[in-house]
Tab-separated table of C-alpha atoms and ligand atoms in Angstrom:
chain	number	residue	atom	x	y	z
A	1	ASN	CA	95.347	-37.704	57.450
A	2	ASP	CA	92.961	-35.028	58.661
A	3	GLU	CA	89.795	-36.630	57.454
A	4	SER	CA	90.357	-40.009	59.064
A	5	THR	CA	91.417	-38.326	62.317
A	6	GLN	CA	88.183	-36.376	62.263
A	7	ARG	CA	86.178	-39.494	61.577
A	8	ALA	CA	87.900	-41.329	64.433
A	9	GLU	CA	87.195	-38.417	66.759
A	10	LEU	CA	83.567	-38.286	65.738
A	11	LEU	CA	83.208	-42.018	66.346
A	12	TYR	CA	84.871	-41.602	69.736
A	13	TYR	CA	82.500	-38.825	70.784
A	14	THR	CA	79.472	-40.732	69.536
A	15	LEU	CA	80.504	-43.785	71.566
A	16	GLU	CA	81.217	-41.686	74.668
A	17	ASN	CA	77.883	-39.961	74.250
A	18	THR	CA	76.039	-43.246	73.904
A	19	LYS	CA	77.810	-44.558	76.997
A	20	ALA	CA	76.849	-41.459	78.985
A	21	ILE	CA	73.226	-41.685	77.875
A	22	THR	CA	73.098	-45.393	78.676
A	23	ARG	CA	74.565	-44.804	82.139
A	24	ARG	CA	72.069	-42.032	82.804
A	25	TYR	CA	69.186	-44.208	81.728
A	26	GLU	CA	70.342	-47.163	83.846
A	27	LEU	CA	70.929	-44.918	86.861
A	28	MET	CA	67.482	-43.416	86.485
A	29	GLN	CA	65.808	-46.833	86.544
A	30	GLU	CA	67.912	-47.892	89.532
A	31	LEU	CA	67.212	-44.641	91.372
A	32	ARG	CA	63.483	-45.066	90.865
A	33	THR	CA	63.676	-48.521	92.448
A	34	ALA	CA	65.964	-47.353	95.241
A	35	ILE	CA	63.524	-44.575	96.188
A	36	ARG	CA	60.569	-46.948	96.045
A	37	ASN	CA	62.418	-49.393	98.334
A	38	LYS	CA	63.469	-46.521	100.612
A	39	GLU	CA	67.108	-47.471	100.132
A	40	LEU	CA	68.524	-43.952	100.166
A	41	GLN	CA	70.366	-42.930	103.307
A	42	VAL	CA	71.035	-39.732	105.175
A	43	ALA	CA	74.458	-38.464	106.163
A	44	LEU	CA	74.606	-35.783	108.835
A	45	GLN	CA	77.189	-33.009	108.902
A	46	PRO	CA	77.494	-30.905	112.066
A	47	LYS	CA	77.138	-27.129	112.146
A	48	VAL	CA	79.360	-25.644	114.797
A	49	ASN	CA	79.577	-22.339	116.643
A	50	LEU	CA	83.110	-21.276	115.695
A	51	ILE	CA	83.569	-19.201	118.825
A	52	THR	CA	82.209	-21.495	121.551
A	53	ASN	CA	82.893	-24.760	119.680
A	54	GLU	CA	79.321	-25.833	120.451
A	55	VAL	CA	77.461	-28.100	118.015
A	56	ILE	CA	74.345	-26.196	116.988
A	57	GLY	CA	72.790	-28.718	114.613
A	58	PHE	CA	73.284	-30.894	111.557
A	59	GLU	CA	72.684	-30.745	107.820
A	60	ALA	CA	71.155	-33.829	106.217
A	61	LEU	CA	72.755	-34.915	102.934
A	62	ALA	CA	71.296	-37.694	100.811
A	63	ARG	CA	73.461	-40.739	100.081
A	64	TRP	CA	72.814	-43.401	97.464
A	65	GLN	CA	74.729	-46.668	97.326
A	66	ARG	CA	74.148	-48.773	94.202
A	67	ASN	CA	73.718	-52.522	94.252
A	68	ASP	CA	77.368	-52.922	93.214
A	69	GLY	CA	78.403	-51.068	96.400
A	70	SER	CA	79.522	-47.844	94.732
A	71	PHE	CA	78.202	-44.464	95.897
A	72	VAL	CA	76.768	-42.059	93.328
A	73	SER	CA	77.488	-38.400	94.080
A	74	PRO	CA	74.452	-36.299	95.074
A	75	ASP	CA	75.345	-33.770	92.380
A	76	GLU	CA	74.667	-36.541	89.861
A	77	PHE	CA	71.620	-38.264	91.372
A	78	ILE	CA	69.849	-35.110	92.597
A	79	ASP	CA	70.057	-33.722	89.073
A	80	LEU	CA	68.830	-37.056	87.745
A	81	ALA	CA	65.932	-37.122	90.207
A	82	GLU	CA	64.941	-33.593	89.167
A	83	THR	CA	65.024	-34.550	85.482
A	84	ALA	CA	63.060	-37.747	86.071
A	85	GLY	CA	60.417	-36.062	88.232
A	86	LEU	CA	61.513	-38.107	91.262
A	87	ILE	CA	62.925	-35.321	93.411
A	88	SER	CA	59.894	-34.658	95.622
A	89	GLU	CA	59.566	-38.368	96.358
A	90	LEU	CA	63.281	-38.538	97.163
A	91	ASP	CA	63.163	-35.480	99.397
A	92	LYS	CA	60.088	-36.732	101.257
A	93	LEU	CA	61.918	-39.987	101.924
A	94	ILE	CA	64.950	-38.088	103.233
A	95	PHE	CA	62.659	-35.910	105.356
A	96	ASP	CA	61.123	-38.999	106.955
A	97	LYS	CA	64.592	-40.245	107.881
A	98	ILE	CA	65.461	-36.840	109.339
A	99	MET	CA	62.395	-36.971	111.590
A	100	GLN	CA	63.605	-40.345	112.852
A	101	SER	CA	67.110	-38.983	113.475
A	102	ILE	CA	65.750	-35.994	115.410
A	103	GLN	CA	63.754	-38.389	117.592
A	104	GLN	CA	66.730	-40.709	118.101
A	105	PHE	CA	68.992	-37.802	119.052
A	106	ALA	CA	66.334	-36.555	121.487
A	107	ASP	CA	66.129	-40.018	123.067
A	108	GLN	CA	69.889	-39.740	123.651
A	109	GLY	CA	69.475	-36.330	125.262
A	110	PHE	CA	70.533	-34.235	122.271
A	111	SER	CA	67.987	-31.682	121.142
A	112	LEU	CA	69.515	-30.512	117.870
A	113	PRO	CA	67.982	-29.046	114.725
A	114	ILE	CA	68.540	-30.747	111.372
A	115	ALA	CA	68.605	-28.835	108.088
A	116	PHE	CA	67.325	-30.404	104.881
A	117	ASN	CA	67.925	-29.413	101.277
A	118	ALA	CA	64.914	-28.668	99.130
A	119	SER	CA	64.725	-28.257	95.389
A	120	THR	CA	62.494	-25.656	93.711
A	121	PHE	CA	60.452	-28.555	92.340
A	122	ASP	CA	59.646	-29.405	95.972
A	123	LEU	CA	58.820	-25.843	96.892
A	124	LEU	CA	56.483	-25.390	93.948
A	125	SER	CA	54.730	-28.690	94.617
A	126	GLU	CA	51.559	-28.490	96.723
A	127	ASP	CA	51.885	-32.152	97.647
A	128	TYR	CA	55.387	-31.700	99.123
A	129	PHE	CA	54.256	-28.901	101.456
A	130	VAL	CA	51.204	-30.838	102.599
A	131	GLU	CA	53.269	-33.959	103.306
A	132	ILE	CA	55.985	-32.090	105.207
A	133	ALA	CA	53.356	-30.372	107.362
A	134	ALA	CA	51.636	-33.726	107.961
A	135	ARG	CA	54.921	-35.443	108.938
A	136	ILE	CA	55.689	-32.724	111.486
A	137	GLU	CA	52.249	-33.236	113.063
A	138	GLU	CA	52.571	-36.998	112.961
A	139	TYR	CA	55.978	-37.105	114.639
A	140	GLY	CA	55.059	-34.312	117.035
A	141	ILE	CA	58.402	-32.636	116.409
A	142	SER	CA	58.873	-28.932	117.028
A	143	PRO	CA	59.340	-27.097	113.681
A	144	SER	CA	62.055	-25.082	115.422
A	145	LEU	CA	64.195	-28.236	115.061
A	146	LEU	CA	63.972	-27.956	111.278
A	147	GLU	CA	65.731	-25.773	108.754
A	148	LEU	CA	65.059	-25.665	105.015
A	149	GLU	CA	67.994	-24.940	102.685
A	150	VAL	CA	67.413	-23.756	99.144
A	151	THR	CA	70.228	-22.615	96.878
A	152	GLU	CA	70.498	-18.977	95.907
A	153	THR	CA	70.434	-19.971	92.227
A	154	GLN	CA	67.149	-21.836	92.681
A	155	ALA	CA	65.639	-19.198	94.960
A	156	ILE	CA	66.104	-16.312	92.538
A	157	PHE	CA	64.612	-18.241	89.645
A	158	ASN	CA	60.933	-17.292	89.673
A	159	TYR	CA	61.634	-15.534	92.950
A	160	GLU	CA	58.175	-14.117	93.618
A	161	LYS	CA	56.614	-17.563	93.508
A	162	ILE	CA	59.484	-19.139	95.440
A	163	ASN	CA	59.292	-16.422	98.102
A	164	ALA	CA	55.605	-17.163	98.593
A	165	CYS	CA	56.408	-20.882	98.949
A	166	LEU	CA	59.209	-20.167	101.414
A	167	CYS	CA	56.824	-18.019	103.451
A	168	ARG	CA	54.514	-20.991	103.880
A	169	PHE	CA	57.341	-23.088	105.332
A	170	ALA	CA	58.435	-20.169	107.501
A	171	GLY	CA	54.813	-19.938	108.637
A	172	LEU	CA	55.108	-23.473	110.011
A	173	GLY	CA	58.005	-22.250	112.143
A	174	ILE	CA	60.759	-23.731	109.969
A	175	LYS	CA	63.965	-21.713	109.638
A	176	ILE	CA	64.893	-20.817	106.037
A	177	SER	CA	68.483	-20.762	104.776
A	178	ILE	CA	69.867	-19.605	101.451
A	179	ASP	CA	72.489	-22.150	100.375
A	180	ASP	CA	75.577	-21.623	98.200
A	181	PHE	CA	75.236	-17.871	98.647
A	182	GLY	CA	77.406	-15.705	96.399
A	183	THR	CA	77.281	-18.028	93.405
A	184	GLY	CA	73.868	-16.917	92.144
A	185	TYR	CA	72.942	-13.596	90.660
A	186	SER	CA	70.570	-12.116	93.226
A	187	SER	CA	70.143	-8.408	92.962
A	188	LEU	CA	70.311	-6.538	96.237
A	189	ALA	CA	66.602	-5.784	95.894
A	190	HIS	CA	65.775	-9.509	95.763
A	191	VAL	CA	68.056	-10.376	98.652
A	192	SER	CA	66.247	-7.925	100.892
A	193	GLU	CA	62.939	-9.660	100.118
A	194	ILE	CA	63.989	-13.286	100.650
A	195	PRO	CA	62.081	-14.629	103.673
A	196	ALA	CA	65.196	-16.294	105.148
A	197	GLN	CA	66.954	-15.997	108.494
A	198	ASN	CA	70.254	-17.483	107.434
A	199	ILE	CA	72.636	-17.356	104.486
A	200	LYS	CA	75.329	-19.925	103.819
A	201	ILE	CA	78.496	-18.642	102.193
A	202	ASP	CA	79.430	-21.012	99.364
A	203	ARG	CA	82.494	-23.103	99.996
A	204	CYS	CA	84.247	-21.862	96.842
A	205	PHE	CA	84.876	-18.559	98.655
A	206	VAL	CA	85.997	-20.249	101.870
A	207	SER	CA	88.550	-22.517	100.214
A	208	ASN	CA	92.059	-21.125	100.927
A	209	ILE	CA	90.489	-17.846	102.008
A	210	GLN	CA	93.716	-16.760	103.709
A	211	ASP	CA	95.421	-16.594	100.283
A	212	SER	CA	92.747	-14.903	98.200
A	213	LYS	CA	92.241	-11.161	98.563
A	214	SER	CA	89.277	-11.210	96.208
A	215	ASN	CA	87.484	-13.997	98.108
A	216	GLN	CA	88.196	-12.126	101.327
A	217	HIS	CA	86.488	-9.056	99.868
A	218	ILE	CA	83.525	-11.169	98.732
A	219	ILE	CA	83.055	-12.732	102.169
A	220	GLU	CA	83.400	-9.345	103.869
A	221	MET	CA	80.745	-7.959	101.516
A	222	ILE	CA	78.414	-10.891	102.190
A	223	MET	CA	78.827	-10.419	105.934
A	224	LEU	CA	78.113	-6.720	105.697
A	225	LEU	CA	75.045	-7.419	103.585
A	226	ALA	CA	73.897	-10.031	106.110
A	227	GLU	CA	74.326	-7.559	108.950
A	228	LYS	CA	72.361	-4.837	107.152
A	229	PHE	CA	69.501	-7.151	106.199
A	230	GLY	CA	69.491	-9.086	109.463
A	231	PHE	CA	70.596	-12.528	108.241
A	232	GLU	CA	72.674	-14.956	110.251
A	233	VAL	CA	75.709	-16.275	108.377
A	234	THR	CA	77.066	-19.818	108.094
A	235	ALA	CA	80.350	-20.574	106.337
A	236	GLU	CA	80.405	-23.801	104.308
A	237	GLY	CA	83.342	-26.055	103.565
A	238	ILE	CA	85.820	-25.077	106.285
A	239	GLU	CA	88.666	-27.548	105.824
A	240	THR	CA	91.672	-26.042	107.567
A	241	LYS	CA	92.653	-24.222	110.713
A	242	ALA	CA	93.809	-21.250	108.618
A	243	GLU	CA	90.371	-20.910	107.001
A	244	TYR	CA	88.698	-21.257	110.393
A	245	ALA	CA	90.970	-18.615	111.933
A	246	TRP	CA	90.388	-16.140	109.102
A	247	LEU	CA	86.601	-16.543	109.389
A	248	VAL	CA	86.586	-16.010	113.146
A	249	GLU	CA	88.752	-12.929	112.720
A	250	ALA	CA	86.262	-11.620	110.136
A	251	GLY	CA	83.405	-12.056	112.618
A	252	CYS	CA	81.787	-15.190	111.230
A	253	SER	CA	80.435	-17.308	114.061
A	254	VAL	CA	78.875	-20.432	112.522
A	255	GLY	CA	80.346	-22.938	110.100
A	256	GLN	CA	80.600	-26.471	108.858
A	257	GLY	CA	83.226	-28.435	106.994
A	258	TYR	CA	85.727	-31.279	107.085
A	259	TYR	CA	87.764	-29.302	109.661
A	260	TYR	CA	85.053	-30.312	112.145
A	261	ALA	CA	83.572	-33.417	110.572
A	262	LYS	CA	82.578	-34.996	107.287
A	263	PRO	CA	78.942	-35.983	106.813
A	264	MET	CA	78.343	-39.155	108.919
A	265	PHE	CA	75.614	-41.761	109.152
A	266	TYR	CA	73.476	-41.574	112.299
A	267	ASP	CA	75.459	-44.017	114.482
A	268	ASP	CA	78.769	-42.277	113.769
A	269	ALA	CA	77.191	-38.846	114.247
A	270	LEU	CA	75.929	-39.957	117.656
A	271	GLN	CA	79.364	-41.303	118.649
A	272	TRP	CA	80.928	-38.057	117.438
A	273	LEU	CA	78.499	-36.006	119.564
A	274	LYS	CA	79.111	-38.169	122.627
A	275	SER	CA	82.888	-37.997	122.274
A	276	ARG	CA	82.692	-34.193	122.201
A	277	SER	CA	80.454	-33.837	125.228
A	278	ASN	CA	82.857	-35.805	127.439
B	1	LIG	P1	75.029	-28.397	99.738
B	1	LIG	O1	73.670	-28.427	100.332
B	1	LIG	O2	75.648	-27.071	99.495
B	1	LIG	O3	75.899	-29.318	100.670
B	1	LIG	C1	77.282	-29.113	100.923
B	1	LIG	C2	78.136	-30.072	100.156
B	1	LIG	O4	79.513	-29.825	100.481
B	1	LIG	C3	77.908	-31.545	100.505
B	1	LIG	O5	78.171	-32.295	99.324
B	1	LIG	C4	78.990	-31.812	101.557
B	1	LIG	O6	79.328	-33.182	101.666
B	1	LIG	C5	80.118	-30.982	101.005
B	1	LIG	N1	81.073	-30.546	102.030
B	1	LIG	C6	80.828	-30.216	103.322
B	1	LIG	N2	81.954	-29.801	103.953
B	1	LIG	C7	82.936	-29.862	103.023
B	1	LIG	C8	84.346	-29.552	103.059
B	1	LIG	O7	84.914	-29.136	104.070
B	1	LIG	N3	85.038	-29.728	101.902
B	1	LIG	C9	84.462	-30.183	100.769
B	1	LIG	N4	85.217	-30.340	99.679
B	1	LIG	N5	83.128	-30.490	100.692
B	1	LIG	C10	82.389	-30.316	101.807
B	1	LIG	P2	77.239	-33.476	98.843
B	1	LIG	O8	76.776	-34.270	100.019
B	1	LIG	O9	77.955	-34.161	97.746
B	1	LIG	O10	75.952	-32.724	98.263
B	1	LIG	C11	76.042	-31.907	97.131
B	1	LIG	C12	74.776	-31.115	96.919
B	1	LIG	O11	73.686	-31.984	96.604
B	1	LIG	C13	74.306	-30.363	98.173
B	1	LIG	O12	75.024	-29.155	98.299
B	1	LIG	C14	72.847	-30.145	97.866
B	1	LIG	O13	72.660	-29.034	97.024
B	1	LIG	C15	72.494	-31.414	97.086
B	1	LIG	N6	71.825	-32.356	98.003
B	1	LIG	C16	72.381	-33.225	98.907
B	1	LIG	N7	71.428	-33.922	99.577
B	1	LIG	C17	70.237	-33.482	99.094
B	1	LIG	C18	68.859	-33.827	99.383
B	1	LIG	O14	68.528	-34.641	100.248
B	1	LIG	N8	67.904	-33.159	98.633
B	1	LIG	C19	68.213	-32.218	97.695
B	1	LIG	N9	67.214	-31.635	97.004
B	1	LIG	N10	69.476	-31.881	97.416
B	1	LIG	C20	70.480	-32.493	98.110
B	2	LIG	MG1	72.794	-27.471	101.864
B	3	LIG	MG1	76.015	-25.328	99.975
B	4	LIG	MG1	75.839	-27.075	96.941
């Protein structure tokens, strides 16, 4: 009957909920330990000039493998780290690894910038800025080899404060990029004030672009806006030749995506670079 079905459903949801909370709690403890032991890794995804086919840099993406060998998706553990107040520690760890990768690439004769993702918690934290600036000094790496990515959604939240924070990083000589552009709710007035050089078109608009008139209009609008306000444009998530061809036709000249390469650990990224320069 209805009542017992309802009771069974309620029990089911309660159990599922408890399971989800337990998993989150366990993950949080494990993540804390993993960060402390510096166990997180960095995967590097190339950014490519679509016209000349030249590699113009990489984006660093955090990777976390649990003790049982499984990988947790960044969408899950980044959110967890933000909730648990661990994000700045995590991002400083990733930044350290990026500095090492830049040095290793340079030793191999590749002088390529690496972009890193920052959360608004990082940007608003005094300690994060101080540590990033100190690391750059310590490693003696040119800030022009660094790019900071912050999502549009995060950048427009509290945008006056965030803009001031971004200006400090720009002041160090670091390039600023607005990530996942088109999915937030920036007003045109805010966009014009963002202290960024680059905007990254979110991959949801790029996916099957050749078949979606409305996504085509959105990308065309973003490119026009970028031209008027003087931003460079990077297309995210290019997976197919058809998407690539449409973007080139539309005048987009930089992109990243599985069509070129998935994010790779350093050794594979180096092999990939070498195999292309032959
Ligand atoms: P994002 O910065 O927008 O990074 C792009 C995401 O798209 C990455 O997912 C990448 O692996 C994925 N991707 C790239 N090309 C393709 C493609 O052609 N097809 C498809 N389907 N996916 C593609 P990932 O690595 O899972 O990261 C998800 C998000 O987590 C990132 O989005 C970023 O916002 C955040 N994140 C990753 N690493 C870090 C980090 O070190 N610190 C912070 N604060 N956030 C990070
Ligand atoms: Mg990014
Ligand atoms: Mg993105
Ligand atoms: Mg994203």
